[in-house]
Amino acid sequence: MAKSINEVVILGNLVRDPELRTTQNGATVCTFTVALNRNVKVNDEWAEEVTYVDCVAWADLAEKITGNLEKGKPVSVAGRLKSSTWEQDGRKRSKLEVIVNQIVFLERPQKLDSMPHKDVPLEDISDEPINLTEIPF
């Protein structure tokens, strides 16, 4: 059988604050949902279509997500798709989610904005031409 490729990258906004919990085995897991918006033309009019994608992150990545993201923040998520099936109230249920292996916060965390920083003065650059023979490489 040929090898399959299971990779996904999504870019959207968090629907709600991430939820962090610990499993019975002591593993740290974070769950969150990303909203993906796109415009579609319906009967000569544009409408917004939203797809909600459930995401799961484990261990250190789970803690980083919980400490830096909140509802509405833009994010890029990379991972793999995982499907689950179960029975609930006598009905078969299924779910497709992204198991996160990389995340990019597309907005600076507020913690960084509140940190003190120094302005670095720029030196004046002279109008003199550069002598290329003085460059060491």
Short mmCIF file of C-alpha atoms in Angstrom, two decimals:
data_model
loop_
_atom_site.label_atom_id
_atom_site.label_comp_id
_atom_site.label_asym_id
_atom_site.label_seq_id
_atom_site.Cartn_x
_atom_site.Cartn_y
_atom_site.Cartn_z
CA MET A 1 0.00 0.00 0.00
CA ALA A 2 1.28 3.49 -0.83
CA LYS A 3 2.18 5.77 2.03
CA SER A 4 -0.38 8.49 2.76
CA ILE A 5 0.29 12.11 3.62
CA ASN A 6 -1.62 13.50 6.56
CA GLU A 7 -0.64 17.14 7.03
CA VAL A 8 -2.84 20.18 7.50
CA VAL A 9 -2.19 23.89 7.96
CA ILE A 10 -4.99 26.24 8.95
CA LEU A 11 -5.04 29.98 9.58
CA GLY A 12 -7.90 31.52 11.54
CA ASN A 13 -9.10 32.94 14.84
CA LEU A 14 -9.74 31.24 18.17
CA VAL A 15 -13.45 30.77 18.88
CA ARG A 16 -13.00 30.67 22.66
CA ASP A 17 -10.18 30.61 25.20
CA PRO A 18 -8.12 27.38 25.07
CA GLU A 19 -8.96 24.78 27.72
CA LEU A 20 -6.09 23.10 29.57
CA ARG A 21 -6.57 19.88 31.50
CA THR A 22 -4.61 16.89 32.72
CA THR A 23 -5.53 13.33 31.76
CA GLN A 24 -5.79 10.46 34.26
CA ASN A 25 -2.29 9.42 33.17
CA GLY A 26 -0.90 12.87 34.03
CA ALA A 27 -0.52 14.13 30.45
CA THR A 28 -1.26 17.80 29.77
CA VAL A 29 -3.71 18.47 26.93
CA CYS A 30 -5.11 21.69 25.48
CA THR A 31 -8.22 21.86 23.31
CA PHE A 32 -9.34 24.84 21.26
CA THR A 33 -11.38 25.66 18.17
CA VAL A 34 -10.26 27.76 15.20
CA ALA A 35 -12.77 29.57 12.96
CA LEU A 36 -11.88 29.66 9.26
CA ASN A 37 -13.73 32.34 7.29
CA ARG A 38 -14.13 32.51 3.54
CA ASN A 39 -16.36 34.44 1.18
CA VAL A 40 -18.59 32.53 -1.21
CA LYS A 41 -20.93 33.78 -3.90
CA VAL A 42 -24.54 32.63 -3.41
CA ASN A 43 -27.17 33.79 -5.92
CA ASP A 44 -24.99 36.69 -7.15
CA GLU A 45 -24.38 37.89 -3.58
CA TRP A 46 -21.34 37.38 -1.39
CA ALA A 47 -21.79 35.60 1.93
CA GLU A 48 -19.34 34.59 4.62
CA GLU A 49 -18.93 30.88 5.25
CA VAL A 50 -17.37 29.78 8.54
CA THR A 51 -15.78 26.40 9.22
CA TYR A 52 -14.97 25.46 12.81
CA VAL A 53 -11.98 23.18 13.37
CA ASP A 54 -11.32 21.48 16.71
CA CYS A 55 -7.63 21.28 17.65
CA VAL A 56 -5.73 19.30 20.30
CA ALA A 57 -2.20 19.98 21.59
CA TRP A 58 -0.22 17.94 24.11
CA ALA A 59 2.55 18.44 26.72
CA ASP A 60 4.66 21.63 26.60
CA LEU A 61 2.91 22.90 23.48
CA ALA A 62 -0.42 22.68 25.30
CA GLU A 63 0.88 24.87 28.13
CA LYS A 64 2.38 27.45 25.74
CA ILE A 65 -0.92 27.76 23.88
CA THR A 66 -2.93 28.21 27.05
CA GLY A 67 -0.55 30.85 28.39
CA ASN A 68 -0.43 32.93 25.20
CA LEU A 69 -3.75 32.68 23.36
CA GLU A 70 -7.27 33.84 24.02
CA LYS A 71 -10.60 34.12 22.21
CA GLY A 72 -10.43 36.04 18.93
CA LYS A 73 -6.64 35.91 18.49
CA PRO A 74 -5.30 34.98 15.03
CA VAL A 75 -3.27 31.80 14.82
CA SER A 76 -1.61 29.46 12.31
CA VAL A 77 -1.85 25.78 13.21
CA ALA A 78 0.00 22.87 11.60
CA GLY A 79 -0.60 19.24 12.42
CA ARG A 80 -2.32 16.06 11.31
CA LEU A 81 -5.95 15.05 11.04
CA LYS A 82 -7.36 12.45 13.42
CA SER A 83 -10.84 10.98 13.27
CA SER A 84 -12.63 9.53 16.27
CA THR A 85 -15.86 7.54 16.49
CA TRP A 86 -17.94 6.64 19.53
CA GLU A 87 -21.47 5.83 20.58
CA GLN A 88 -23.53 8.28 22.62
CA ASP A 89 -27.17 7.78 23.61
CA GLY A 90 -27.38 4.82 21.24
CA ARG A 91 -26.21 6.88 18.24
CA LYS A 92 -22.88 6.62 16.44
CA ARG A 93 -20.93 9.87 16.57
CA SER A 94 -17.76 10.94 14.80
CA LYS A 95 -15.34 13.83 14.93
CA LEU A 96 -12.42 15.08 12.88
CA GLU A 97 -9.78 17.17 14.68
CA VAL A 98 -6.27 18.51 14.18
CA ILE A 99 -3.51 17.10 16.39
CA VAL A 100 -1.25 20.15 16.66
CA ASN A 101 2.51 19.82 16.22
CA GLN A 102 3.28 23.48 15.47
CA ILE A 103 1.54 26.77 16.19
CA VAL A 104 2.35 30.36 15.30
CA PHE A 105 0.83 33.22 17.28
CA LEU A 106 0.03 35.83 14.64
CA GLU A 107 -0.31 38.63 17.17
CA ARG A 108 2.19 39.60 19.86
CA PRO A 109 1.16 38.29 23.27
CA GLN A 110 0.17 41.12 25.64
CA LYS A 111 2.85 39.94 28.05
CA LEU A 112 5.50 41.06 25.56
CA ASP A 113 3.85 44.43 25.01
CA SER A 114 3.95 45.20 28.73
CA MET A 115 7.67 44.43 29.08
CA PRO A 116 9.98 47.45 29.29
CA HIS A 117 12.17 48.05 26.26
CA LYS A 118 14.83 50.57 25.36
CA ASP A 119 14.93 52.67 22.23
CA VAL A 120 18.23 52.18 20.46
CA PRO A 121 19.53 55.39 18.86
CA LEU A 122 20.63 55.09 15.26
CA GLU A 123 24.02 56.49 14.30
CA ASP A 124 24.22 59.03 11.54
CA ILE A 125 25.39 57.55 8.28
CA SER A 126 27.74 59.80 6.37
CA ASP A 127 27.23 60.68 2.73
CA GLU A 128 30.76 59.50 1.93
CA PRO A 129 30.98 56.74 -0.67
CA ILE A 130 32.00 53.32 0.59
CA ASN A 131 35.47 52.08 -0.36
CA LEU A 132 34.83 48.49 -1.47
CA THR A 133 38.49 47.50 -0.98
CA GLU A 134 38.09 48.04 2.79
CA ILE A 135 35.35 45.39 3.08
CA PRO A 136 36.95 42.23 4.55
CA PHE A 137 35.00 39.70 2.50
#
